[in-house]
XYZ file of C-alpha atoms in Angstrom:
518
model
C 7.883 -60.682 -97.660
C 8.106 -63.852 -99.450
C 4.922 -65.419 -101.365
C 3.204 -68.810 -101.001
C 5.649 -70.165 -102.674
C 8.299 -69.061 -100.669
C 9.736 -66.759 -103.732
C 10.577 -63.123 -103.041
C 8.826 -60.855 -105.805
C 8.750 -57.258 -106.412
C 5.555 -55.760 -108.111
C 5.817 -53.784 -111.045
C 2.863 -51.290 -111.896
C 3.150 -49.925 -115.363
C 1.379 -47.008 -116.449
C 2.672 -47.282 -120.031
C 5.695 -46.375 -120.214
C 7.445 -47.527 -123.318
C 10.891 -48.834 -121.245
C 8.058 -50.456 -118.905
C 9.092 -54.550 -119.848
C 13.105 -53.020 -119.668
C 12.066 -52.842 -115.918
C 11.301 -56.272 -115.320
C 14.380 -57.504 -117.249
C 16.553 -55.277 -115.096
C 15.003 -57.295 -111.923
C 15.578 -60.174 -113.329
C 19.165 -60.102 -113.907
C 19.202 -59.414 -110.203
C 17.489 -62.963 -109.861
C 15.190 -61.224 -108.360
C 11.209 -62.571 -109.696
C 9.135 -59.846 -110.726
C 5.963 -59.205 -112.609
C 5.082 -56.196 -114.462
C 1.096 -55.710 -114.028
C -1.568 -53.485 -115.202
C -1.785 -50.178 -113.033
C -5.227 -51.107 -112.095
C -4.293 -54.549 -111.091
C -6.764 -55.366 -108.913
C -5.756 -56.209 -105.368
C -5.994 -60.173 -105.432
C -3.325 -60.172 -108.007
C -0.840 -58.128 -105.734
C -1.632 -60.149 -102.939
C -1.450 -63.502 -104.673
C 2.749 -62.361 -105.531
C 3.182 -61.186 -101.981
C 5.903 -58.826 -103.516
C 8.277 -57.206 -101.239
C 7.900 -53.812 -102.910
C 6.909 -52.156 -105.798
C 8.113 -50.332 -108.350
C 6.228 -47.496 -110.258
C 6.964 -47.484 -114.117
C 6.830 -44.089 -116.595
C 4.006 -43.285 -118.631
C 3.102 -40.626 -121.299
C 0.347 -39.239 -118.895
C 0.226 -35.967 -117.205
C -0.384 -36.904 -113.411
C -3.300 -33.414 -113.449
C -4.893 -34.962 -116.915
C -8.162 -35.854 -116.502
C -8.613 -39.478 -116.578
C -4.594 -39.593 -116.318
C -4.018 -43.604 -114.233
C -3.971 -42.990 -110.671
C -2.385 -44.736 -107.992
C -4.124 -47.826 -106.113
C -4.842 -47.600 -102.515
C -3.366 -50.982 -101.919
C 0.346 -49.531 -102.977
C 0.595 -47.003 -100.101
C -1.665 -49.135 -97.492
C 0.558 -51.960 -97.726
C 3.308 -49.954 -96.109
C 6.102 -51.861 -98.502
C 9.001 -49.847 -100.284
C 7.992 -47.971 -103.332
C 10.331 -46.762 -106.297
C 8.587 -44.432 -108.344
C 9.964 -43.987 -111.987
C 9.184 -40.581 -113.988
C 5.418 -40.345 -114.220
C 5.332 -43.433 -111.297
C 7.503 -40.537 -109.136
C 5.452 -37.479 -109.812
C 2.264 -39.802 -109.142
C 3.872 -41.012 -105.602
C 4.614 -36.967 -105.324
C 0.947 -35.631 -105.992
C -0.628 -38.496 -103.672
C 1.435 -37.761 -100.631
C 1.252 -33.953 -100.842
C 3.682 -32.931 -103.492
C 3.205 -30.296 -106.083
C 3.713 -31.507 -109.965
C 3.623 -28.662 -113.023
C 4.240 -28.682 -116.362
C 7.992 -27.895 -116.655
C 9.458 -24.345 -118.390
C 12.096 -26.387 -119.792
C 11.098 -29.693 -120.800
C 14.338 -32.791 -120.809
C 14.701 -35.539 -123.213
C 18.034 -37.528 -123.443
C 21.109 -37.536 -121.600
C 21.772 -35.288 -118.374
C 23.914 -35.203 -115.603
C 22.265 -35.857 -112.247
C 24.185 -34.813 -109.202
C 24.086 -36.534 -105.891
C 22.936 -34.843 -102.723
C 26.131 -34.527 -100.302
C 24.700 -37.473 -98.503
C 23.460 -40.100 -100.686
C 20.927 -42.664 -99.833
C 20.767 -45.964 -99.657
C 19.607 -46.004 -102.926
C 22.691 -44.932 -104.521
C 25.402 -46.696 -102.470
C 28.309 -46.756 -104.178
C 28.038 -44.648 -107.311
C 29.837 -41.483 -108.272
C 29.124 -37.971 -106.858
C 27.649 -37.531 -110.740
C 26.592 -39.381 -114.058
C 24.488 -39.043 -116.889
C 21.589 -40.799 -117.167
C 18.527 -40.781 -119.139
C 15.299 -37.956 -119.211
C 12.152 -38.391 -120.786
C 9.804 -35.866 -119.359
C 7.503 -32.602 -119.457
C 6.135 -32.065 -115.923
C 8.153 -32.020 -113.122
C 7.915 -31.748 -108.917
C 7.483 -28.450 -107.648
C 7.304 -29.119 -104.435
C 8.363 -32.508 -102.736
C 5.612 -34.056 -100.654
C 6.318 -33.914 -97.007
C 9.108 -36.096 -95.232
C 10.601 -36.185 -98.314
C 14.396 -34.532 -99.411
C 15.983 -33.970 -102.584
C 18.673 -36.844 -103.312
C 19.555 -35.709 -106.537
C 19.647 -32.845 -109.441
C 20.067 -31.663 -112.917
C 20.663 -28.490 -114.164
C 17.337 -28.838 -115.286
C 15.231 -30.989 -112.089
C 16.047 -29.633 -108.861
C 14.184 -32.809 -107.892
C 15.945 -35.620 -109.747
C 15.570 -38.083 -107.325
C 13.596 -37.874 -103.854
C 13.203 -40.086 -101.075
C 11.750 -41.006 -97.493
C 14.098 -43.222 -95.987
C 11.664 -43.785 -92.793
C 9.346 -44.895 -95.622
C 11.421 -46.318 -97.623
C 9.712 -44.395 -100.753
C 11.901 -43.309 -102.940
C 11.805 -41.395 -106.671
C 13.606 -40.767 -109.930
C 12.900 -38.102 -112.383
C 15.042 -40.203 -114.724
C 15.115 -43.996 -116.293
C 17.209 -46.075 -114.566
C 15.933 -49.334 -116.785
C 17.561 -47.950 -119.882
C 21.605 -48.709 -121.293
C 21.442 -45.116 -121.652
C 21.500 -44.365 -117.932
C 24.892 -46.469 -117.143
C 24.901 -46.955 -113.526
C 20.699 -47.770 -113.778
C 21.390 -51.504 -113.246
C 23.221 -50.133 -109.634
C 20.181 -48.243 -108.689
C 18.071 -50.716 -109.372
C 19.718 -53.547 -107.181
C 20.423 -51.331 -104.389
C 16.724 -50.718 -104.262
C 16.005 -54.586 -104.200
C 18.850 -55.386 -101.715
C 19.456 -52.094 -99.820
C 15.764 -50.948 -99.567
C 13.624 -54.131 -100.211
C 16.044 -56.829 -98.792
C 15.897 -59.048 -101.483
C 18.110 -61.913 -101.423
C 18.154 -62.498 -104.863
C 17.623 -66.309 -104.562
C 15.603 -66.849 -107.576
C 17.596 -69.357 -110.237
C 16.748 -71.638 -113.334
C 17.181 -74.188 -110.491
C 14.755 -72.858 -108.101
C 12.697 -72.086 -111.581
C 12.086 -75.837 -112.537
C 11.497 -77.171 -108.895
C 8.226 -74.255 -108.889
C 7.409 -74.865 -111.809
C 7.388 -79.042 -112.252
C 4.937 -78.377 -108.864
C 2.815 -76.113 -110.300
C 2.237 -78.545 -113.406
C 1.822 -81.299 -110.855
C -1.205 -79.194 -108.862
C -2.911 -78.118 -112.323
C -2.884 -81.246 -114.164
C -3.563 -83.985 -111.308
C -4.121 -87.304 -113.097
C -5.577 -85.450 -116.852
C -3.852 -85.943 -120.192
C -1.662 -82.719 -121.998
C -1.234 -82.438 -125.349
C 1.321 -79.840 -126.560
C 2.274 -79.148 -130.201
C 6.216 -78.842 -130.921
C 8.016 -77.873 -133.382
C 11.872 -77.676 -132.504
C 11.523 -74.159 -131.568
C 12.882 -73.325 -127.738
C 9.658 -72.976 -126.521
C 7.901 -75.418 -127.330
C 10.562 -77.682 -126.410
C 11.572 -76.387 -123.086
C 7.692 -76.461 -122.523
C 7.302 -79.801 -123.188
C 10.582 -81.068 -121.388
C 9.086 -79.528 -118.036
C 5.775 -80.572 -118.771
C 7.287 -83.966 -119.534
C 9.434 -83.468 -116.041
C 6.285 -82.834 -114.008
C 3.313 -85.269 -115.449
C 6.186 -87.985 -117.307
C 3.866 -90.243 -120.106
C 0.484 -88.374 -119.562
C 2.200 -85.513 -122.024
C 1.953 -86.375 -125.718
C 3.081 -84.077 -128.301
C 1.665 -83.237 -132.362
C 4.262 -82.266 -134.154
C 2.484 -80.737 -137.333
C 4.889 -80.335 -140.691
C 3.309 -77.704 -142.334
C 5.314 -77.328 -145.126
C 6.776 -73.795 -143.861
C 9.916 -75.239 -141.678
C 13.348 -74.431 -143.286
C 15.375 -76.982 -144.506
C 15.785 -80.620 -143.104
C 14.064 -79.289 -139.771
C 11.313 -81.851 -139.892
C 13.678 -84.801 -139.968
C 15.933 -83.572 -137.326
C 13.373 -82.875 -135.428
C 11.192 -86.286 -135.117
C 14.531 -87.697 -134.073
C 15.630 -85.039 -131.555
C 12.083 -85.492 -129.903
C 11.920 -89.171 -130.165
C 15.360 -90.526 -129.090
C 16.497 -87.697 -126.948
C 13.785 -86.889 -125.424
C 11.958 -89.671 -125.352
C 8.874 -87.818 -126.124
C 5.960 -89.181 -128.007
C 5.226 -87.855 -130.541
C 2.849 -88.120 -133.081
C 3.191 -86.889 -136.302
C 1.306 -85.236 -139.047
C 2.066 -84.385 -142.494
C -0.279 -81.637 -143.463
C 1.804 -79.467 -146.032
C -0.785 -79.821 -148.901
C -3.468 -78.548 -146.643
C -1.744 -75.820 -145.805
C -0.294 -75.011 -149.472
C -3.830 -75.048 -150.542
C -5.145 -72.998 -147.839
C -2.596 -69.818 -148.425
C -3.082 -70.541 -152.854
C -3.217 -66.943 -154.145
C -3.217 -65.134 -150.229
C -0.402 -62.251 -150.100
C -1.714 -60.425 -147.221
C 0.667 -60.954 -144.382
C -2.501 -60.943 -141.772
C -4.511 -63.090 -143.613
C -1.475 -65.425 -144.033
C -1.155 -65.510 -140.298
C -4.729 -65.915 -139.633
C -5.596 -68.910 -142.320
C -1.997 -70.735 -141.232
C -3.629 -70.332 -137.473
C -7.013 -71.379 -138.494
C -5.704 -74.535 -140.921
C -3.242 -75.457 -137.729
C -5.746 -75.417 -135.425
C -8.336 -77.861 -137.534
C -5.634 -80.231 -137.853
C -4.514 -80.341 -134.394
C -7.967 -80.576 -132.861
C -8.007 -83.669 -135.439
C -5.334 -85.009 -133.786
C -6.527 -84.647 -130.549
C -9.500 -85.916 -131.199
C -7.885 -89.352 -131.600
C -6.613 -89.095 -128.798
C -9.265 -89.956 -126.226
C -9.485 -88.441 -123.525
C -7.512 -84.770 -123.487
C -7.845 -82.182 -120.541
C -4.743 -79.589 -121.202
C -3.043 -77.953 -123.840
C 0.504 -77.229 -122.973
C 2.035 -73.991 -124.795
C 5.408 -72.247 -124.979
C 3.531 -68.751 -124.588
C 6.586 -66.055 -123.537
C 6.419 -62.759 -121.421
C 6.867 -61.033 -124.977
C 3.889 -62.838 -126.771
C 1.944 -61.525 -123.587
C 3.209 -58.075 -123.668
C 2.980 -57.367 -127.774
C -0.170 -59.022 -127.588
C -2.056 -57.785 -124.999
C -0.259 -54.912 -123.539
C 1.059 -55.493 -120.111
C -0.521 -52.310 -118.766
C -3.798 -53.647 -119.505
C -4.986 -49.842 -121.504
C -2.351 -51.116 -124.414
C -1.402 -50.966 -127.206
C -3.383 -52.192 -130.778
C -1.705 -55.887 -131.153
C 1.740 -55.708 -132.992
C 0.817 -59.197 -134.749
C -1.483 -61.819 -134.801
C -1.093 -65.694 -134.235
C 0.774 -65.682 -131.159
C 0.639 -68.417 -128.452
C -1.462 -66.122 -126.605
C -5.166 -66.573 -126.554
C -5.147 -70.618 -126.962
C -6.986 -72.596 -128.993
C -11.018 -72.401 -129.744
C -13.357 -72.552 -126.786
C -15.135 -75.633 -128.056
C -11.910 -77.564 -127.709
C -12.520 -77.191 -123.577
C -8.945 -77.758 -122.863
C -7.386 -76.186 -119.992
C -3.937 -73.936 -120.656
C -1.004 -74.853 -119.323
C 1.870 -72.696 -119.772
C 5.030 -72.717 -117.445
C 6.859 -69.854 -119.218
C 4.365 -67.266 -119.615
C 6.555 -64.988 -117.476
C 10.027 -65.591 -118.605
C 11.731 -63.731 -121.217
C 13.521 -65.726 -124.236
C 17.031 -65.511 -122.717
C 15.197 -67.013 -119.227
C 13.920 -69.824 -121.130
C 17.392 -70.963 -123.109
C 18.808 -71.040 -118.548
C 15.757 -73.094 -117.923
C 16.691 -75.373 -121.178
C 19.835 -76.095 -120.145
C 18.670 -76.783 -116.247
C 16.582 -79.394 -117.751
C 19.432 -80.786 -119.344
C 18.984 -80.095 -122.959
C 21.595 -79.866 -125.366
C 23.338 -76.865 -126.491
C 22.036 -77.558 -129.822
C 18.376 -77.464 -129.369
C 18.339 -74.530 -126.220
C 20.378 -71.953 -128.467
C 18.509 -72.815 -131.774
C 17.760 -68.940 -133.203
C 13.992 -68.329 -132.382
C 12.209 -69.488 -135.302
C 8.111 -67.601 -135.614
C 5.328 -69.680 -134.935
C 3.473 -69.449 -138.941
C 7.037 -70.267 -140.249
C 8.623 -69.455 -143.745
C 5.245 -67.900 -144.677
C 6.333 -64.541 -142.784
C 9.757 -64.741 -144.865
C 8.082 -64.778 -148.397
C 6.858 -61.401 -149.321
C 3.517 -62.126 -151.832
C 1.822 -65.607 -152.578
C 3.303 -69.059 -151.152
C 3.776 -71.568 -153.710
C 5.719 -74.741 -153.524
C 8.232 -73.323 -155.763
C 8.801 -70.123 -153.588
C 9.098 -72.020 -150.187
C 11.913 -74.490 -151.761
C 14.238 -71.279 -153.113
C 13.670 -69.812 -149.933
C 14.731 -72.972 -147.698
C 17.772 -73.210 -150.520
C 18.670 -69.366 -149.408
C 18.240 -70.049 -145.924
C 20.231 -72.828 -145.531
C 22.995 -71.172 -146.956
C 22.814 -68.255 -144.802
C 22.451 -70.771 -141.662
C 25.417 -73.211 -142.716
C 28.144 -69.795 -143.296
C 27.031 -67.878 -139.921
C 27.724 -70.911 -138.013
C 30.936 -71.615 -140.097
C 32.264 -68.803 -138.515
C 31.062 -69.303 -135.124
C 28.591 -66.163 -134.811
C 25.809 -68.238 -134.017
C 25.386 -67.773 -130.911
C 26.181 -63.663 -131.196
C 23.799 -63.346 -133.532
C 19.771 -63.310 -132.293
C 18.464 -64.575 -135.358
C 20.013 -65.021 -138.984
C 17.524 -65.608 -142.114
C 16.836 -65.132 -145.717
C 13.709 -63.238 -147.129
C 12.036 -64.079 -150.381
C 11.001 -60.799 -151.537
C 8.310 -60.090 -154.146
C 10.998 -58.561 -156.615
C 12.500 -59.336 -159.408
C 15.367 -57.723 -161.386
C 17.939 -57.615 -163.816
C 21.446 -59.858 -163.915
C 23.722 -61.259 -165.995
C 24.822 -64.495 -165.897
C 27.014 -65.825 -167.954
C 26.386 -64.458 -171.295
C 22.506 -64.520 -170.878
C 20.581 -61.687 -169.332
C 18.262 -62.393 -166.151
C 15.143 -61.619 -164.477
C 15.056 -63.504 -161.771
C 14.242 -63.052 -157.923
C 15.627 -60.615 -155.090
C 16.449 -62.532 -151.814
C 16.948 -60.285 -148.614
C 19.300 -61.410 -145.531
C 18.318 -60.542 -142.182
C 20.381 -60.738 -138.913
C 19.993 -58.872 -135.854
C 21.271 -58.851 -132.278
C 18.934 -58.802 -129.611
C 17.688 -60.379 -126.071
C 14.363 -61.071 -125.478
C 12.951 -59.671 -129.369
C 11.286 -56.838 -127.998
C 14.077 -54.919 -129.499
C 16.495 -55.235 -132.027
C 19.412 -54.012 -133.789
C 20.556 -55.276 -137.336
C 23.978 -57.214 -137.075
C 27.434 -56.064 -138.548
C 28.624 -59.423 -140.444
C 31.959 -59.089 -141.888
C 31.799 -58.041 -145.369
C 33.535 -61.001 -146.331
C 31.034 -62.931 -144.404
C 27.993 -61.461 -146.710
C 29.904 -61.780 -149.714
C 30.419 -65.520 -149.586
C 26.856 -65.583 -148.680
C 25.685 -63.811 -152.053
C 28.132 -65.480 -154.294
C 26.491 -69.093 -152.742
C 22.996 -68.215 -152.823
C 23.352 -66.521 -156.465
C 25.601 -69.599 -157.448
C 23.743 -72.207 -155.800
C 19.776 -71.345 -155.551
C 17.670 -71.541 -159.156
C 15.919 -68.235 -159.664
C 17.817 -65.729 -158.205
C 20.153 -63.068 -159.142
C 20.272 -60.705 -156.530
C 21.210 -60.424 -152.511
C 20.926 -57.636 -150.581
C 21.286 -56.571 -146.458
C 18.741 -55.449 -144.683
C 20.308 -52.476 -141.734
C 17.033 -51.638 -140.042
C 16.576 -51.767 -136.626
C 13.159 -53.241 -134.238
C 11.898 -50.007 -133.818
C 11.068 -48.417 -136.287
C 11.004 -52.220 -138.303
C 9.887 -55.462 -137.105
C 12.403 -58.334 -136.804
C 10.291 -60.658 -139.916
C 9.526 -59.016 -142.864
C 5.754 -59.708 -143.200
């Protein structure tokens, strides 16, 4: 089935599952589009994608709980293929006439599933047995009928069922997860061998959509879209730019909180390569004076949203006549923000993209990448025709340096910590790791301590580096620079940056820690 659009989809229902957005990456590398909805989606949303199947995510429910999610009608009665994942496969189990129990012998982590003598289409290709990846209490007792075991553990005689004739199909395990290494196989022989994807969806095909649907929303009204040199806002208002051509202009706000030289580079990146126009507003003593004295890390993020916001309605305001706002809102700010399965999650942070700006603005959103994921957006960049430079700039967060100082903002802080930064910037790149590395930063922490320098005792402040590898920021791990690599760093930042004395390495990974330190 392909949608309006003529763009093959496949449905994802999650039912909170914590590997529930690894799902929808895993379809996407099979340039497949996919959305990963609520489990109580209501039916005009499935039938607006016109998916060709759907896939069931985990959840921490018990499928006999009492008010545990249950499965919409709409999934069986449209008679597409189904893949049911964990709690999605014990769900599909109980609705058709299967038997789910609490299990003796409950399995988390690694297993070895073993293939029925004849495997299904599903597994095409893959080794009589592998390890892959449990995470559950409750298993089938009894498959539902029409249905055969395709695969076991020592522990799930039903690791994997299916009804070919149906094309329903079930894993006990996680197939989204690096832990489970031949998951990415399962999952594309579902989409090609079950669903019949072609697998057609590009950065190319992307853009063309996309420029169309910007066309249809915005008609003949004005957009207005704040940058800041950050990918997203850029690619947004390239493809904005694409689509509607001089009824875009953008407000590029200096707040005070960019890191070194961005605001300069910027203007002229915007200006003369993209030929954007821009207009420009240099608000860093309202925003000094509006974070004076705040350490909170919330309240930061709330008064740098509020402040922003009063100065770029200001700006509109000049404008004349405004009808959109465009914004470079993510599939991440969507899912930390809101939950994608709808029952979430308490909010991770505050001030994302999501949510827009104040309802007595009366501006209409547009945003063209609210379902890509970061690594989606830096293709879509480069489709466009942006540089290197600007698509693979290290994501940078929307309130700025103020989420890198730990305690009150002052002038004074914000220049030691652009001095730090800079340094750590100028020696990743000098060794090439920029584009390894996810994101690379110095942290102005709160501390203080001891050194010697020179002949003179110290007391000066404790800077923090940061680097992690990642792909889309919903996880993280911390980065192994060369110890070489760090030291030059610290001898620089001691050497060259007023006020501090010490450097140290932060090794924590997103979870249990966050990427910023706020």
């Amino acid at each position: 089935m392909v949608s309006a659009r003529g763009r093959e989809s496949i449905a994802i229902l999650d039912f909170g599952s914590q590997y529930s957005y690894l799902i929808a990456r895993r379809v996407r590398e099979q340039h497949v589009y996919c959305e990963l909805l609520p489990h109580d989606a209501p039916v005009e949303h499935i039938e607006a994608l016109s998916p060709c199947g759907f896939i069931l995510s985990g959840g921490p429910s018990s499928v006999y709980d009492k008010g545990a999610p249950l499965l919409p009608a709409y999934v069986l009665d449209a008679g597409l293929p189904i893949l049911g994942i964990c709690y999605g496969m014990q769900l599909l189990a109980c609705h058709l006439g299967g038997e789910v129990a609490p299990s003796g012998l409950r399995e988390y982590g690694p297993a070895e599933l073993q293939l029925a003598e004849e495997p299904s289409s599903l597994f095409l290709g893959l080794p009589s047995t592998f390890s892959v990846w449990m995470s559950h209490g409750d298993r089938i007792m009894r498959l539902p009928p029409g249905f055969t075991s395709m695969a076991h553990t020592d522990n799930s005689p039903y690791g994997a069922m299916g009804n070919p004739a149906k094309k329903a199909y079930g894993l006990q395990f996680h197939p989204e997860v690096v832990h489970t290494p031949h998951g990415t196989d399962i999952i594309r022989n579902y989409l090609f061998n079950v669903c019949g994807c072609k697998g057609d969806w590009s950065s190319r095909s992307f853009v063309q959509e996309a420029v169309a649907s910007v066309r249809d929303q915005v008609g003949d009204g004005r957009v207005i879209c704040a940058v800041s040199g950050g990918v997203d806002s850029t690619v947004t208002a390239a493809l904005v730019q694409r689509a509607i051509g001089d009824s875009l202009t953008a407000i590029f706000v200096d707040t005070g909180l960019l890191r070194l030289g961005e605001v300069e580079r910027n203007i002229e990146f915007f200006r003369r390569d993209l030929g954007l126009e821009v207009v420009f507003v240099d608000a860093r003593q309202e925003f000094l004076y509006a974070l004076k004295g705040i350490t909170d890390p919330e309240e930061k993020r709330r008064l740098i949203g509020h402040t922003f916001i009063d100065i770029f309605e200001a700006e509109a305001g000049k404008l004349g006549r405004v009808d959109f706002l465009a914004q470079g809102t993510l599939y991440p700010d969507v899912i930390e923000s809101a939950g994608a399965g709808g029952k979430a999650t308490a909010r991770i942070k505050s001030h994302h993209n999501v949510g827009g700006l104040p309802d007595h603005m009366r501006l209409k959103l547009v945003e063209p990448l609210r379902y890509l994921f970061k690594d989606e957006v830096r293709r879509i960049g480069l489709e466009l025709g942006l540089p290197p430079e600007a698509v693979y700039r290290q994501p940078f967060p929307g309130p700025g340096l103020a989420v890198r100082i730990i305690g009150e903002i002052t002038a004074e802080r914000l220049h030691t910590l652009q001095l730090a930064d800079a340094i750590v910037r100028e020696e990743i790149m000098a060794v090439g790791l920029h584009r390894e590395v996810w994101q690379y930063f110095a942290v102005l922490t709160p501390l203080r301590s001891v050194g010697v320098m020179g002949d003179n005792r110290t007391y000066a402040n404790v800077v923090a580096i940061r680097a992690v590898t990642a792909e889309d920021a919903m996880t993280a791990d911390w980065a192994r620079l060369p110890y070489d690599l760090l030291a030059r760093i610290s001898n620089r930042i001691v050497n060259e940056v007023s006020g501090v004395n010490r450097v140290v390495y932060d090794v924590s990974s997103k979870p249990p820690a966050t990427i910023e330190w706020e």
